[in-house]
């Protein structure tokens, strides 16, 4: 991928965000997850720009070169709201209007749900990848097979996790990528990630997402079940061989309850957790078709 992206910095929701940008037109905001960076969108951004969007991918809170706030002050509900407020603040800071679309992967998907609920008039359409709406996620995480896959969430509650994750040039993270997206070569992605999480404050903030959301004393599956559907049309896509969150065809179909009229959900064959990288053309085409040209 030889595309050269613009870079910039804006203040939103009391934090400093650095971002990559490409194209001109209505805002298409792209939110990455863990363990990842804004460069995860390097294939999709030119596709959106070709449809007349200004594609903007910020480094999420905690990921250098964006700011690294103290995540330990948040509980799960507060984090969910804060991530949505970040996205809605970026909408304002970047000059978004009612034509804007919002796209998120992993934690970026949770931020998408939150932003859409808090700012229903800000986003025309929403796309979420790899993490289903909270109503379904709550049910899925109560299953034994998913609890095994989610071991890292509970491990990250331990202080020793910072040292373990950083050890041997982030070998723990390399193993997660290999488990979550079998057969995908993540060399380029991991190089970007090391630059984002090398500083202790940044790694602590990235793990802090899990320490807030899955805090051992206050965590409850009931929280996810209580979150309503977003009002906008939602495209939800999931990888068939996702090693992070395993969903059946029935689960993916059930994800349609998370969006408003016009919601679509689908499974991407032979793809894992990072489906937008593994099947960039296929996933990109689905997204571009769903959001439509920027003028529509």
CSV table of C-alpha atoms in Angstrom, one decimal:
chain,number,residue,atom,x,y,z
A,1,UNK,CA,0.0,0.0,0.0
A,2,UNK,CA,1.8,3.1,-1.3
A,3,UNK,CA,-0.9,5.7,-0.4
A,4,UNK,CA,0.5,8.8,1.4
A,5,UNK,CA,-1.8,10.0,4.1
A,6,UNK,CA,-2.1,13.5,5.5
A,7,UNK,CA,-1.5,13.8,9.3
A,8,UNK,CA,-3.0,16.2,11.7
A,9,UNK,CA,-3.9,16.9,15.4
A,10,UNK,CA,-7.1,18.0,16.9
A,11,UNK,CA,-8.5,18.5,20.4
A,12,UNK,CA,-11.7,16.6,21.1
A,13,UNK,CA,-13.5,15.6,24.4
A,14,UNK,CA,-10.6,17.2,26.3
A,15,UNK,CA,-7.9,15.0,24.6
A,16,UNK,CA,-5.4,15.5,21.9
A,17,UNK,CA,-5.9,13.1,18.9
A,18,UNK,CA,-3.4,12.7,16.0
A,19,UNK,CA,-5.0,11.3,12.9
A,20,UNK,CA,-4.4,10.1,9.3
A,21,UNK,CA,-6.6,11.6,6.5
A,22,UNK,CA,-7.2,11.0,2.9
A,23,UNK,CA,-9.6,12.6,0.4
A,24,UNK,CA,-12.0,15.5,0.4
A,25,UNK,CA,-15.7,15.6,1.2
A,26,UNK,CA,-18.1,14.6,4.0
A,27,UNK,CA,-16.5,12.9,7.0
A,28,UNK,CA,-15.9,9.2,7.2
A,29,UNK,CA,-14.4,8.6,10.7
A,30,UNK,CA,-12.6,5.2,11.2
A,31,UNK,CA,-11.9,3.9,14.7
A,32,UNK,CA,-9.4,1.2,15.4
A,33,UNK,CA,-9.3,-1.3,18.2
A,34,UNK,CA,-6.8,-3.4,20.2
A,35,UNK,CA,-4.1,-4.2,19.6
A,36,UNK,CA,-3.9,-1.9,16.6
A,37,UNK,CA,-3.4,1.6,15.2
A,38,UNK,CA,-4.9,4.1,12.8
A,39,UNK,CA,-2.8,2.4,10.0
A,40,UNK,CA,-5.2,-0.6,10.2
A,41,UNK,CA,-7.4,1.5,7.8
A,42,UNK,CA,-4.8,1.9,5.1
A,43,UNK,CA,-6.7,-0.2,2.6
A,44,UNK,CA,-10.2,1.2,3.3
A,45,UNK,CA,-9.3,4.9,3.4
A,46,UNK,CA,-8.5,5.3,-0.4
A,47,UNK,CA,-11.7,3.3,-1.2
A,48,UNK,CA,-13.8,5.8,0.8
A,49,UNK,CA,-11.9,8.8,-0.7
A,50,UNK,CA,-12.7,7.5,-4.2
A,51,UNK,CA,-16.4,7.7,-3.2
A,52,UNK,CA,-16.1,11.4,-2.3
A,53,UNK,CA,-15.4,11.1,1.5
A,54,UNK,CA,-12.7,12.6,3.6
A,55,UNK,CA,-11.6,9.5,5.4
A,56,UNK,CA,-10.1,10.3,8.8
A,57,UNK,CA,-8.5,7.6,11.1
A,58,UNK,CA,-7.5,8.9,14.6
A,59,UNK,CA,-5.2,7.1,16.9
A,60,UNK,CA,-7.6,6.2,19.7
A,61,UNK,CA,-7.2,7.5,23.2
A,62,UNK,CA,-4.1,6.1,24.8
A,63,UNK,CA,-2.4,5.1,21.5
A,64,UNK,CA,0.6,7.3,20.6
A,65,UNK,CA,0.9,9.8,19.1
A,66,UNK,CA,-2.6,10.6,20.6
A,67,UNK,CA,-2.9,11.5,24.3
A,68,UNK,CA,-2.7,8.9,27.0
A,69,UNK,CA,-5.3,9.7,29.7
A,70,UNK,CA,-5.6,7.9,33.1
A,71,UNK,CA,-8.0,5.1,32.2
A,72,UNK,CA,-8.0,3.8,35.8
A,73,UNK,CA,-10.5,6.5,36.8
A,74,UNK,CA,-13.2,5.0,34.6
A,75,UNK,CA,-15.6,2.1,35.1
A,76,UNK,CA,-17.1,0.2,32.3
A,77,UNK,CA,-20.2,2.4,31.7
A,78,UNK,CA,-18.0,5.5,31.9
A,79,UNK,CA,-15.6,4.1,29.4
A,80,UNK,CA,-18.3,3.2,26.9
A,81,UNK,CA,-19.7,6.8,27.2
A,82,UNK,CA,-16.2,8.3,26.9
A,83,UNK,CA,-15.3,6.5,23.7
A,84,UNK,CA,-18.6,7.7,22.1
A,85,UNK,CA,-17.9,11.2,23.3
A,86,UNK,CA,-14.4,11.0,21.8
A,87,UNK,CA,-16.0,10.1,18.4
A,88,UNK,CA,-18.6,12.8,18.6
A,89,UNK,CA,-16.1,15.3,19.7
A,90,UNK,CA,-14.0,14.4,16.6
A,91,UNK,CA,-17.0,14.8,14.4
A,92,UNK,CA,-17.2,18.4,15.6
A,93,UNK,CA,-13.5,19.1,15.6
A,94,UNK,CA,-13.1,17.7,12.0
A,95,UNK,CA,-16.0,19.7,10.6
A,96,UNK,CA,-18.4,16.8,10.2
A,97,UNK,CA,-22.1,17.3,9.3
A,98,UNK,CA,-25.2,15.1,8.9
A,99,UNK,CA,-23.7,13.3,6.0
A,100,UNK,CA,-20.9,11.8,8.1
A,101,UNK,CA,-20.5,8.0,8.5
A,102,UNK,CA,-18.8,6.1,11.3
A,103,UNK,CA,-16.8,2.9,11.0
A,104,UNK,CA,-15.2,1.0,13.9
A,105,UNK,CA,-13.4,-2.3,14.5
A,106,UNK,CA,-13.0,-4.1,17.8
A,107,UNK,CA,-13.0,-1.3,20.5
A,108,UNK,CA,-13.7,1.1,17.7
A,109,UNK,CA,-17.0,-0.9,17.1
A,110,UNK,CA,-18.0,-0.3,20.8
A,111,UNK,CA,-17.1,3.4,20.3
A,112,UNK,CA,-19.3,3.4,17.2
A,113,UNK,CA,-22.3,2.1,19.1
A,114,UNK,CA,-21.8,4.6,21.9
A,115,UNK,CA,-21.3,7.6,19.6
A,116,UNK,CA,-24.4,6.6,17.5
A,117,UNK,CA,-26.5,6.4,20.6
A,118,UNK,CA,-25.2,9.7,22.1
A,119,UNK,CA,-25.3,11.6,18.8
A,120,UNK,CA,-28.0,10.1,16.7
A,121,UNK,CA,-28.1,13.1,14.3
A,122,UNK,CA,-24.4,13.2,13.7
A,123,UNK,CA,-24.0,10.0,11.8
A,124,UNK,CA,-25.9,9.0,8.7
A,125,UNK,CA,-24.8,5.3,8.7
A,126,UNK,CA,-22.6,3.2,10.9
A,127,UNK,CA,-20.4,0.2,10.3
A,128,UNK,CA,-19.0,-2.2,13.0
A,129,UNK,CA,-16.5,-5.0,12.5
A,130,UNK,CA,-15.7,-8.0,14.7
A,131,UNK,CA,-17.4,-6.9,18.0
A,132,UNK,CA,-21.2,-7.3,17.9
A,133,UNK,CA,-23.7,-5.0,19.5
A,134,UNK,CA,-23.6,-5.1,23.3
A,135,UNK,CA,-26.9,-6.9,23.6
A,136,UNK,CA,-25.4,-9.9,21.7
A,137,UNK,CA,-21.8,-9.5,23.2
A,138,UNK,CA,-23.2,-9.9,26.7
A,139,UNK,CA,-24.8,-13.2,25.8
A,140,UNK,CA,-21.8,-14.5,23.9
A,141,UNK,CA,-19.3,-13.7,26.7
A,142,UNK,CA,-21.3,-15.8,29.2
A,143,UNK,CA,-20.5,-19.0,27.1
A,144,UNK,CA,-17.8,-21.3,28.2
A,145,UNK,CA,-16.0,-21.4,24.8
A,146,UNK,CA,-15.9,-17.6,24.6
A,147,UNK,CA,-14.6,-17.3,28.2
A,148,UNK,CA,-11.6,-19.4,27.1
A,149,UNK,CA,-11.0,-17.1,24.1
A,150,UNK,CA,-11.3,-14.1,26.3
A,151,UNK,CA,-8.6,-15.1,28.8
A,152,UNK,CA,-6.5,-12.0,28.0
A,153,UNK,CA,-9.3,-9.7,29.3
A,154,UNK,CA,-9.1,-11.3,32.7
A,155,UNK,CA,-5.3,-11.5,32.6
A,156,UNK,CA,-5.0,-7.8,31.8
A,157,UNK,CA,-6.6,-7.1,35.3
A,158,UNK,CA,-3.2,-8.0,36.8
A,159,UNK,CA,-0.5,-5.5,37.2
A,160,UNK,CA,2.1,-8.0,35.9
A,161,UNK,CA,0.3,-7.9,32.5
A,162,UNK,CA,2.2,-4.7,31.5
A,163,UNK,CA,5.5,-6.4,31.7
A,164,UNK,CA,4.3,-9.6,30.1
A,165,UNK,CA,2.8,-7.9,27.1
A,166,UNK,CA,5.9,-5.7,26.6
A,167,UNK,CA,8.4,-8.6,27.0
A,168,UNK,CA,10.3,-10.0,24.0
A,169,UNK,CA,9.3,-7.3,21.6
A,170,UNK,CA,5.6,-7.6,22.3
A,171,UNK,CA,5.6,-11.4,21.8
A,172,UNK,CA,2.2,-11.6,23.6
A,173,UNK,CA,0.7,-9.3,21.0
A,174,UNK,CA,2.2,-11.2,18.1
A,175,UNK,CA,0.6,-14.4,19.5
A,176,UNK,CA,-2.8,-12.7,19.8
A,177,UNK,CA,-2.7,-11.6,16.2
A,178,UNK,CA,-1.8,-15.1,15.1
A,179,UNK,CA,-4.6,-16.7,17.2
A,180,UNK,CA,-7.2,-14.1,16.1
A,181,UNK,CA,-6.4,-14.0,12.4
A,182,UNK,CA,-4.9,-17.4,11.5
A,183,UNK,CA,-2.5,-17.2,8.5
A,184,UNK,CA,-2.4,-13.4,8.2
A,185,UNK,CA,1.0,-11.8,8.1
A,186,UNK,CA,0.8,-9.0,10.7
A,187,UNK,CA,4.4,-7.8,10.3
A,188,UNK,CA,3.5,-4.3,9.1
A,189,UNK,CA,0.7,-3.9,11.6
A,190,UNK,CA,2.9,-4.9,14.5
A,191,UNK,CA,5.6,-2.5,13.5
A,192,UNK,CA,3.1,0.4,13.7
A,193,UNK,CA,1.7,-1.0,17.0
A,194,UNK,CA,5.1,-1.1,18.7
A,195,UNK,CA,5.6,2.6,18.0
A,196,UNK,CA,2.2,3.4,19.5
A,197,UNK,CA,2.6,1.3,22.7
A,198,UNK,CA,6.3,1.4,23.5
A,199,UNK,CA,5.9,4.1,26.2
A,200,UNK,CA,4.7,2.7,29.5
A,201,UNK,CA,1.8,5.3,29.7
A,202,UNK,CA,0.5,4.3,26.3
A,203,UNK,CA,0.6,0.5,27.1
A,204,UNK,CA,-1.1,1.2,30.4
A,205,UNK,CA,-3.8,3.1,28.7
A,206,UNK,CA,-4.4,0.5,26.1
A,207,UNK,CA,-4.7,-2.2,28.7
A,208,UNK,CA,-6.8,0.2,30.7
A,209,UNK,CA,-9.7,-0.3,28.3
A,210,UNK,CA,-10.0,-3.8,29.7
A,211,UNK,CA,-9.3,-2.8,33.3
A,212,UNK,CA,-12.2,-0.3,33.2
A,213,UNK,CA,-14.7,-2.3,31.2
A,214,UNK,CA,-14.1,-5.7,32.9
A,215,UNK,CA,-13.2,-4.4,36.3
A,216,UNK,CA,-13.6,-7.5,38.5
A,217,UNK,CA,-15.8,-6.1,41.3
A,218,UNK,CA,-18.3,-4.0,39.2
A,219,UNK,CA,-18.4,-6.0,35.9
A,220,UNK,CA,-21.8,-7.4,35.0
A,221,UNK,CA,-23.2,-9.0,31.8
A,222,UNK,CA,-26.4,-7.0,32.5
A,223,UNK,CA,-24.8,-3.8,31.4
A,224,UNK,CA,-24.5,-4.9,27.8
A,225,UNK,CA,-28.0,-6.3,27.7
A,226,UNK,CA,-29.3,-2.9,28.9
A,227,UNK,CA,-27.9,-0.9,26.0
A,228,UNK,CA,-30.4,-0.2,23.3
A,229,UNK,CA,-30.1,-0.4,19.5
A,230,UNK,CA,-28.6,2.5,17.6
A,231,UNK,CA,-31.2,4.4,15.5
A,232,UNK,CA,-29.0,4.5,12.3
A,233,UNK,CA,-28.7,1.8,9.7
A,234,UNK,CA,-25.8,-0.5,10.8
A,235,UNK,CA,-23.6,-2.8,8.7
A,236,UNK,CA,-22.2,-5.5,11.0
A,237,UNK,CA,-19.5,-7.8,9.5
A,238,UNK,CA,-17.7,-10.7,11.3
A,239,UNK,CA,-14.9,-13.0,10.3
A,240,UNK,CA,-15.8,-16.7,9.9
A,241,UNK,CA,-12.6,-17.9,11.7
A,242,UNK,CA,-12.3,-15.0,14.2
A,243,UNK,CA,-10.2,-16.4,17.0
A,244,UNK,CA,-11.1,-13.5,19.4
A,245,UNK,CA,-14.9,-13.6,19.3
A,246,UNK,CA,-16.4,-16.7,17.9
A,247,UNK,CA,-19.9,-16.2,16.4
A,248,UNK,CA,-22.1,-18.6,14.5
A,249,UNK,CA,-24.2,-17.6,11.5
A,250,UNK,CA,-27.2,-17.4,13.8
A,251,UNK,CA,-25.2,-15.0,16.1
A,252,UNK,CA,-24.3,-12.7,13.2
A,253,UNK,CA,-27.9,-12.7,12.0
A,254,UNK,CA,-28.9,-11.7,15.6
A,255,UNK,CA,-26.6,-8.7,15.4
A,256,UNK,CA,-29.2,-7.0,13.3
A,257,UNK,CA,-31.1,-6.2,16.5
A,258,UNK,CA,-28.4,-3.6,17.2
A,259,UNK,CA,-29.3,-1.2,14.4
A,260,UNK,CA,-32.2,0.8,13.0
A,261,UNK,CA,-34.1,0.3,9.7
A,262,UNK,CA,-31.8,-0.8,6.9
A,263,UNK,CA,-29.4,-2.7,9.1
A,264,UNK,CA,-27.4,-5.5,7.4
A,265,UNK,CA,-25.2,-8.2,9.0
A,266,UNK,CA,-22.9,-10.7,7.3
A,267,UNK,CA,-20.2,-13.3,7.8
A,268,UNK,CA,-17.0,-12.9,5.8
A,269,UNK,CA,-15.7,-16.4,4.8
A,270,UNK,CA,-12.1,-17.4,5.6
A,271,UNK,CA,-11.5,-14.3,7.6
A,272,UNK,CA,-10.4,-13.8,11.2
A,273,UNK,CA,-10.6,-10.9,13.6
A,274,UNK,CA,-8.8,-8.4,11.4
A,275,UNK,CA,-11.1,-9.1,8.4
A,276,UNK,CA,-10.7,-5.6,6.9
A,277,UNK,CA,-7.0,-6.4,6.5
A,278,UNK,CA,-7.3,-10.1,5.6
A,279,UNK,CA,-10.0,-9.6,3.0
A,280,UNK,CA,-9.4,-5.9,2.3
A,281,UNK,CA,-11.1,-5.7,-1.1
A,282,UNK,CA,-14.1,-7.8,-0.1
A,283,UNK,CA,-14.7,-6.0,3.1
A,284,UNK,CA,-14.0,-2.7,1.7
A,285,UNK,CA,-16.5,-3.2,-1.1
A,286,UNK,CA,-19.2,-4.2,1.4
A,287,UNK,CA,-18.6,-1.1,3.4
A,288,UNK,CA,-18.4,1.3,0.4
A,289,UNK,CA,-21.6,-0.2,-1.0
A,290,UNK,CA,-23.4,0.2,2.3
A,291,UNK,CA,-22.4,3.8,3.0
A,292,UNK,CA,-22.9,4.8,-0.6
A,293,UNK,CA,-21.3,7.7,-2.4
A,294,UNK,CA,-20.7,10.8,-0.3
A,295,UNK,CA,-23.3,12.8,-2.1
A,296,UNK,CA,-26.1,10.4,-1.4
